Short mmCIF file of C-alpha atoms and ligand atoms in Angstrom, two decimals:
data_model
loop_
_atom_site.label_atom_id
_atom_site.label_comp_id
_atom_site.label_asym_id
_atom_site.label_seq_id
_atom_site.Cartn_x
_atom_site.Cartn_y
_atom_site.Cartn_z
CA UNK A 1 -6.58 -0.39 26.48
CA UNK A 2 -5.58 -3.64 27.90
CA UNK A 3 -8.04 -4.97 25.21
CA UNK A 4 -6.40 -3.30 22.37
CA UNK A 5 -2.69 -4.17 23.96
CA UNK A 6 -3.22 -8.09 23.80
CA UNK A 7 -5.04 -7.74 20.52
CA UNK A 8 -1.92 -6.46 19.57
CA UNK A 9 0.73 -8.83 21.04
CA UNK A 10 -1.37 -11.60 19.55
CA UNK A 11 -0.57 -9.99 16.15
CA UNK A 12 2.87 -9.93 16.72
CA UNK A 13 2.69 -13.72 18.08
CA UNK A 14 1.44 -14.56 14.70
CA UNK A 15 3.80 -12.41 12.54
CA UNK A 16 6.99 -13.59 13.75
CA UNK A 17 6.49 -17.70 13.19
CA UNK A 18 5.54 -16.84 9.95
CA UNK A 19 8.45 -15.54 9.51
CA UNK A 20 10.57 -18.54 10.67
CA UNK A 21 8.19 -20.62 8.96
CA UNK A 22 8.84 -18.65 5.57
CA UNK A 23 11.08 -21.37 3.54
CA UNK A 24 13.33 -18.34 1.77
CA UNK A 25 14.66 -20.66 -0.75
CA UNK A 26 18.57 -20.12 -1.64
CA UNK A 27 19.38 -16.42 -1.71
CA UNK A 28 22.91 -16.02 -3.82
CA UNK A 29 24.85 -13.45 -3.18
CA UNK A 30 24.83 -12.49 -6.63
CA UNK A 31 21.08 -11.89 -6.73
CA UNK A 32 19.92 -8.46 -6.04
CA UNK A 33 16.76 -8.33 -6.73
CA UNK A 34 16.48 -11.14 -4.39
CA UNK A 35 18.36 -9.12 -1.94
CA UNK A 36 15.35 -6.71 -2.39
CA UNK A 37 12.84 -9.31 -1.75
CA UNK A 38 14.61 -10.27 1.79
CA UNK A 39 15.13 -6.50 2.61
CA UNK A 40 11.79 -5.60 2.12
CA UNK A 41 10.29 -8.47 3.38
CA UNK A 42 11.68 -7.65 7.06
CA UNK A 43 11.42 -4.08 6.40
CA UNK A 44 7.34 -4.42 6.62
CA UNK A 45 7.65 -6.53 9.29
CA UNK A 46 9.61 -4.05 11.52
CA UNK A 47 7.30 -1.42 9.79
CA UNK A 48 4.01 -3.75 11.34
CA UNK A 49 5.65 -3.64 14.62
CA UNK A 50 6.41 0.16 14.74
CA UNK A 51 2.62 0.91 13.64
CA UNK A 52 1.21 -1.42 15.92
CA UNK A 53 2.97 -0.22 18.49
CA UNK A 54 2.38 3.42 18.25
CA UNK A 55 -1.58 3.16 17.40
CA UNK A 56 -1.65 2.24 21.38
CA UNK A 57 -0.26 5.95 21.82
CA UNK A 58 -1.73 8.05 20.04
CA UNK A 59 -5.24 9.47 20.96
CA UNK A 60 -8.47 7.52 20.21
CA UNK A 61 -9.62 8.92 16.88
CA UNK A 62 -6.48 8.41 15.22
CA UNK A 63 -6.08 4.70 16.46
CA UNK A 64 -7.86 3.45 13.30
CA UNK A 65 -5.32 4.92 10.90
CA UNK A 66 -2.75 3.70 12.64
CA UNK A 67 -4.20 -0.19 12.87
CA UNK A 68 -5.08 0.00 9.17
CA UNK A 69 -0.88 1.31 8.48
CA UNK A 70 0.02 -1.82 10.30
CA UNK A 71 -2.18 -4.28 8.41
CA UNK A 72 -1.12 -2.91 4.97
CA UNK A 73 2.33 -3.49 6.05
CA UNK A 74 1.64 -7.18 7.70
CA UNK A 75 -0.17 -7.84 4.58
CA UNK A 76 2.68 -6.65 2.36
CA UNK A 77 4.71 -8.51 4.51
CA UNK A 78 3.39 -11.75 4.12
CA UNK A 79 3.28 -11.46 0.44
CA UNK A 80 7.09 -10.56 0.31
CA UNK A 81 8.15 -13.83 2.15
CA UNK A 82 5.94 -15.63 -0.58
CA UNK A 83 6.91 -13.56 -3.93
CA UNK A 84 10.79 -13.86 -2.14
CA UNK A 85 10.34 -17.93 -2.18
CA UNK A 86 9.36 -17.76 -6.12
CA UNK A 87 11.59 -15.30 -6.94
CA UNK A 88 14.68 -17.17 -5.13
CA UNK A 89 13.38 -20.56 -6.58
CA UNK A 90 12.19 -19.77 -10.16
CA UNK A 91 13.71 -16.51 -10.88
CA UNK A 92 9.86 -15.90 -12.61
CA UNK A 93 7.94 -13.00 -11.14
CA UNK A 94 5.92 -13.74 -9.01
CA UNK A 95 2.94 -11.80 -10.83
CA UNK A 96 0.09 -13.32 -9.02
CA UNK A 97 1.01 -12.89 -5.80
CA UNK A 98 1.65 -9.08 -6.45
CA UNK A 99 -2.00 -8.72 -7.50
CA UNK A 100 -3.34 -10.61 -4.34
CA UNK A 101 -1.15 -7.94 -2.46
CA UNK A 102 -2.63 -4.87 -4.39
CA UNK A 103 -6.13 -6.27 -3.87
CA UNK A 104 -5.84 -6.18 -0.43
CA UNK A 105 -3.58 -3.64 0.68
CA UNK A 106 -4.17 -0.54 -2.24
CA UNK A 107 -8.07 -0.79 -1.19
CA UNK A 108 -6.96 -0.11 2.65
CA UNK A 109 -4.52 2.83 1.70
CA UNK A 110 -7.11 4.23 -0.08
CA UNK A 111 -9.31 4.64 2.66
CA UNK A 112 -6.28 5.93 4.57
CA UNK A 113 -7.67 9.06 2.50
CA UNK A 114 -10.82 8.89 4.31
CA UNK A 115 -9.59 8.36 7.98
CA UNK A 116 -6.97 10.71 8.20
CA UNK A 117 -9.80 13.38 7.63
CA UNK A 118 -12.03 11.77 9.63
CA UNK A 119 -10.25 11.51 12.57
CA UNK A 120 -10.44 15.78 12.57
CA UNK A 121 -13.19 16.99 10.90
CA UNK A 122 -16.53 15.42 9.51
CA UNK A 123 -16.19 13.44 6.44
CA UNK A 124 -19.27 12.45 4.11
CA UNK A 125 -19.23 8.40 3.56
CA UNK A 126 -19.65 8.77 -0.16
CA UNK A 127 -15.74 10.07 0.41
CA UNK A 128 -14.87 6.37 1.29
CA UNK A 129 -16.97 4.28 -0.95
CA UNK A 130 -16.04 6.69 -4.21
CA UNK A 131 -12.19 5.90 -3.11
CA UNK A 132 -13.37 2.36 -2.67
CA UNK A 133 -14.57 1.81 -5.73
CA UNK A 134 -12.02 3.44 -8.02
CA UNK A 135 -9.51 1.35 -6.46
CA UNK A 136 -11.05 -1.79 -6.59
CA UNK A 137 -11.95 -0.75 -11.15
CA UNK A 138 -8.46 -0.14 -11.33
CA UNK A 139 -6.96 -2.94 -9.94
CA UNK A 140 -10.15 -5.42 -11.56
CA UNK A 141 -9.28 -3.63 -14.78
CA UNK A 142 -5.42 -4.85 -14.47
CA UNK A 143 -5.76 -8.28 -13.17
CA UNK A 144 -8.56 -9.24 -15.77
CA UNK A 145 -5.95 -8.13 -18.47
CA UNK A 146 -3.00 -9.40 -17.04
CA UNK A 147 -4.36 -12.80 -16.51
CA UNK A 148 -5.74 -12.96 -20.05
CA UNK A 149 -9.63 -12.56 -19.08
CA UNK A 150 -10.09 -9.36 -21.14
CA UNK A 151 -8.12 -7.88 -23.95
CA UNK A 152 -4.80 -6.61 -22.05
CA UNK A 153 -5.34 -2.87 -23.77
CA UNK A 154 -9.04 -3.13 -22.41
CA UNK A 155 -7.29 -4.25 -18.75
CA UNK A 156 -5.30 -1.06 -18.51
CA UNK A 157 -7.78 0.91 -20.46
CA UNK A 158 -9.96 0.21 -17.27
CA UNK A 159 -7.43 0.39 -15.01
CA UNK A 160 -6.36 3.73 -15.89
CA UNK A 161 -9.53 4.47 -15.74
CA UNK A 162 -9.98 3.84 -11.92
CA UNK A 163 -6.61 5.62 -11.22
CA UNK A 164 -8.11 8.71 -12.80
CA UNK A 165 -10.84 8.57 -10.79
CA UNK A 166 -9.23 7.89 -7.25
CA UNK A 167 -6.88 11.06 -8.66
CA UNK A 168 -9.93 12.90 -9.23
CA UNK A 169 -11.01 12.37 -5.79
CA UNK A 170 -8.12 13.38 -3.65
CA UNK A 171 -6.94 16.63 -5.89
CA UNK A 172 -10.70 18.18 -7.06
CA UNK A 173 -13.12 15.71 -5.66
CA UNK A 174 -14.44 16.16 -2.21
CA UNK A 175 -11.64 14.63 -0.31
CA UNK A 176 -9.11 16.97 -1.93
CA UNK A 177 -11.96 20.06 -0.87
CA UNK A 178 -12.51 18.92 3.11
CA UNK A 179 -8.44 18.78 2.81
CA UNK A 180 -7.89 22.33 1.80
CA UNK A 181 -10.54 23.43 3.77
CA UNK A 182 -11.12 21.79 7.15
CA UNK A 183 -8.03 19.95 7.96
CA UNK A 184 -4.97 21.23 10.77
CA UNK A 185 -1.69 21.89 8.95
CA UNK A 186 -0.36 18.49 10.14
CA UNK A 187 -3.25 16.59 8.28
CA UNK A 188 -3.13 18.98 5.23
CA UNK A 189 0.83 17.93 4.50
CA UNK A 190 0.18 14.38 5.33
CA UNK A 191 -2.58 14.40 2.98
CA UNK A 192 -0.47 16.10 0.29
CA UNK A 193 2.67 13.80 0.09
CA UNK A 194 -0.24 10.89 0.10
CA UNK A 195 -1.33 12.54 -2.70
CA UNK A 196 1.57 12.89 -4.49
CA UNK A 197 2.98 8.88 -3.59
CA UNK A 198 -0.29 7.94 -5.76
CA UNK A 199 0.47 10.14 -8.16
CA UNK A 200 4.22 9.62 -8.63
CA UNK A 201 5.03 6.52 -6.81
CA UNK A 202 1.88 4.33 -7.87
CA UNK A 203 2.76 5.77 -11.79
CA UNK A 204 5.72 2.79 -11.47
CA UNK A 205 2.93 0.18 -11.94
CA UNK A 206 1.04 1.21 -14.65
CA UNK A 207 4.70 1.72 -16.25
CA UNK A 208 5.69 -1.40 -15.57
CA UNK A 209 2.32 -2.84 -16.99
CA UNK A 210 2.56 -0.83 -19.76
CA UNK A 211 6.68 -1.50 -20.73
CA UNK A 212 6.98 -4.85 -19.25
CA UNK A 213 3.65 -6.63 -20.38
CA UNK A 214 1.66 -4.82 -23.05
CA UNK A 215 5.08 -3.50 -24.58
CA UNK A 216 7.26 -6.58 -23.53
CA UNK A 217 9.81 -4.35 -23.26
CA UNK A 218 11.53 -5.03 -19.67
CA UNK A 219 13.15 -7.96 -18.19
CA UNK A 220 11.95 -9.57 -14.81
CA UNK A 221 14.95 -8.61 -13.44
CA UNK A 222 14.28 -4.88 -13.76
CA UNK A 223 10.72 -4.92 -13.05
CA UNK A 224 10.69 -6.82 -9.47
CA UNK A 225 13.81 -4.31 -8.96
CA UNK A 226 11.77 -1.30 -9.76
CA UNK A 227 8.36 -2.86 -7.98
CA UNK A 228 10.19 -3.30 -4.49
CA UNK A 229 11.71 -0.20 -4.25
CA UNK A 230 8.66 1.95 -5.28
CA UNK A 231 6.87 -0.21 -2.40
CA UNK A 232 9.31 0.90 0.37
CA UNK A 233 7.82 4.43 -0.67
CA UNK A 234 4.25 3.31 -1.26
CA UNK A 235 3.69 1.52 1.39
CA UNK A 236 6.13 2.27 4.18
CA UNK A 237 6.31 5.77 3.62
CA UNK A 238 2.77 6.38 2.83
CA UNK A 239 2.12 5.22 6.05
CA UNK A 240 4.82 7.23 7.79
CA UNK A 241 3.04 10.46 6.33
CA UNK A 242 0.19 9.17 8.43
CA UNK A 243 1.74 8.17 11.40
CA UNK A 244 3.71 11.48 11.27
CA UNK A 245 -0.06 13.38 11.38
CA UNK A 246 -1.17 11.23 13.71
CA UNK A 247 1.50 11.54 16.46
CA UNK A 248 1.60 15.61 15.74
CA UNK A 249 -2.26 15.83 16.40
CA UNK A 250 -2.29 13.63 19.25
CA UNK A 251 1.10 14.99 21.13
CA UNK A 252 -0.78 18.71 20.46
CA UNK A 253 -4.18 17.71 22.66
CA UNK A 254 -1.82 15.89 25.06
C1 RET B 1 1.77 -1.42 -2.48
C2 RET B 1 1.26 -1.57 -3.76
C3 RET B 1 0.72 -0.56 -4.49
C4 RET B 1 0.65 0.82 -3.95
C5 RET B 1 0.23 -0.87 -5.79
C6 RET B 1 -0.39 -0.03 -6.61
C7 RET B 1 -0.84 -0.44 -7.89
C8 RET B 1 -1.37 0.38 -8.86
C9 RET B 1 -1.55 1.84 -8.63
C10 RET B 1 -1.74 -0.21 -10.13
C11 RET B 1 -2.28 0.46 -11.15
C12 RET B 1 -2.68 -0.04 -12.50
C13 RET B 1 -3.15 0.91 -13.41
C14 RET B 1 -3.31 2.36 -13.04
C15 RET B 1 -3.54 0.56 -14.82
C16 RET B 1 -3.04 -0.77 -15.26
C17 RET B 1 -3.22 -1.81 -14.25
C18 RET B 1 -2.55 -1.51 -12.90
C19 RET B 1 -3.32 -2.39 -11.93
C20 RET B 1 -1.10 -1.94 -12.95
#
């Protein structure tokens, strides 16, 4: 515990310089989608502390889910102070960095899938590298075409692709079985407004692909708008569905 505690603190000790040490650019008042950027930016980073913090109290099984919440928020967190300093500077989107955060944090969320289970019931690995793996196609799929490796139809061809499958997974595959089938009530509504956050909430991106890049159809403006809200959603409250499961189960074998 005392292990886990410092391991913690020295998190935090790293988060908050980088905070300081974030430049932020000029933010005008007549900028919201900048506005967004700095909201959201110290929304993940209170959002890091709060799941940090709690994975110390809830029982040992559902510690893991709780550390992995807090790095997809530090991760998204770090990203925002960068994609806020282009934004506020350039006024370009900040495109690149978005990807870098998707390749890191989507993959961890993913397996969110996998640890929620298996912190109540027993879980077959294949669950975690089939999520794994469709995450990692789709988001491949998107960069390669965004970037101008591949055809861009080919990109999201591939991309939607890997969505399909992850969807697959969670609602019919195995995941979405052990779910219905094995899981406390708790875990079985956590799992289900996951569920429906990569469904509805992660449809914003493939839109936003689709208008704003292969259709050319949406200004930066509305797309960074429309990307920062849906991650308050994705991220922070996809992780709240977790934390919400994990406090329930742990408070009831208290
Ligand atoms: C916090 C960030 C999140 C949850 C980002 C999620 C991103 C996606 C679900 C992206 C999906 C894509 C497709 C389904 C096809 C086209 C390419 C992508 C990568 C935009």
């Amino acid at each position: 515990m005392t292990i886990l505690k410092s391991a913690v603190l020295a998190a935090l000790t790293i988060l908050i310089p980088s905070i300081a040490f974030a430049a932020g650019g000029n933010l005008e008042a007549n900028d919201p989608v900048g506005i967004t950027f700095w909201l959201i930016s110290i929304a993940m980073v209170a959002a890091t502390v709060f799941f940090l913090m709690e994975s110390l109290r809830v029982s040992g099984k559902w510690r893991t889910s709780l550390i992995v919440s807090g790095l997809v928020t530090l991760v998204a967190a770090v990203h925002y102070f960068y994609m806020r300093d282009v934004w506020v500077s350039t006024g370009a989107s900040p495109t690149v960095f978005r990807y870098v955060d998707w390749l890191i944090t989507v993959p961890l969320q993913m397996i969110e899938f996998y640890l929620i289970l298996a912190a109540c019931t027993a879980v077959a690995m294949g669950v975690f590298w089939r999520l794994l793996v469709g995450t990692v196609i789709m988001l491949l799929g998107g960069y390669l075409g965004e970037a101008g490796f591949i055809n861009a139809t080919l990109g999201f061809v591939i991309g939607m692709a890997g969505w399909a499958y992850i969807l697959y997974e969670i609602f019919a595959g195995e995941a979405g079985k052990v779910a219905a089938d094995e899981a406390p009530d708790s875990v079985k509504s956590a799992f289900s407004m996951m569920r429906w956050i990569v469904t509805i909430g992660w449809a914003i991106y493939p839109l936003g692909y689709f208008f704003g890049y292969l259709a050319g159809g949406v200004d930066d403006n509305s797309l960074n708008l429309i990307y920062n809200v849906a991650d308050v959603v994705n991220k922070i409250g996809f992780c709240l569905a977790i934390w919400a499961a994990a406090t329930t189960e742990s408070d009831a074998k208290a």
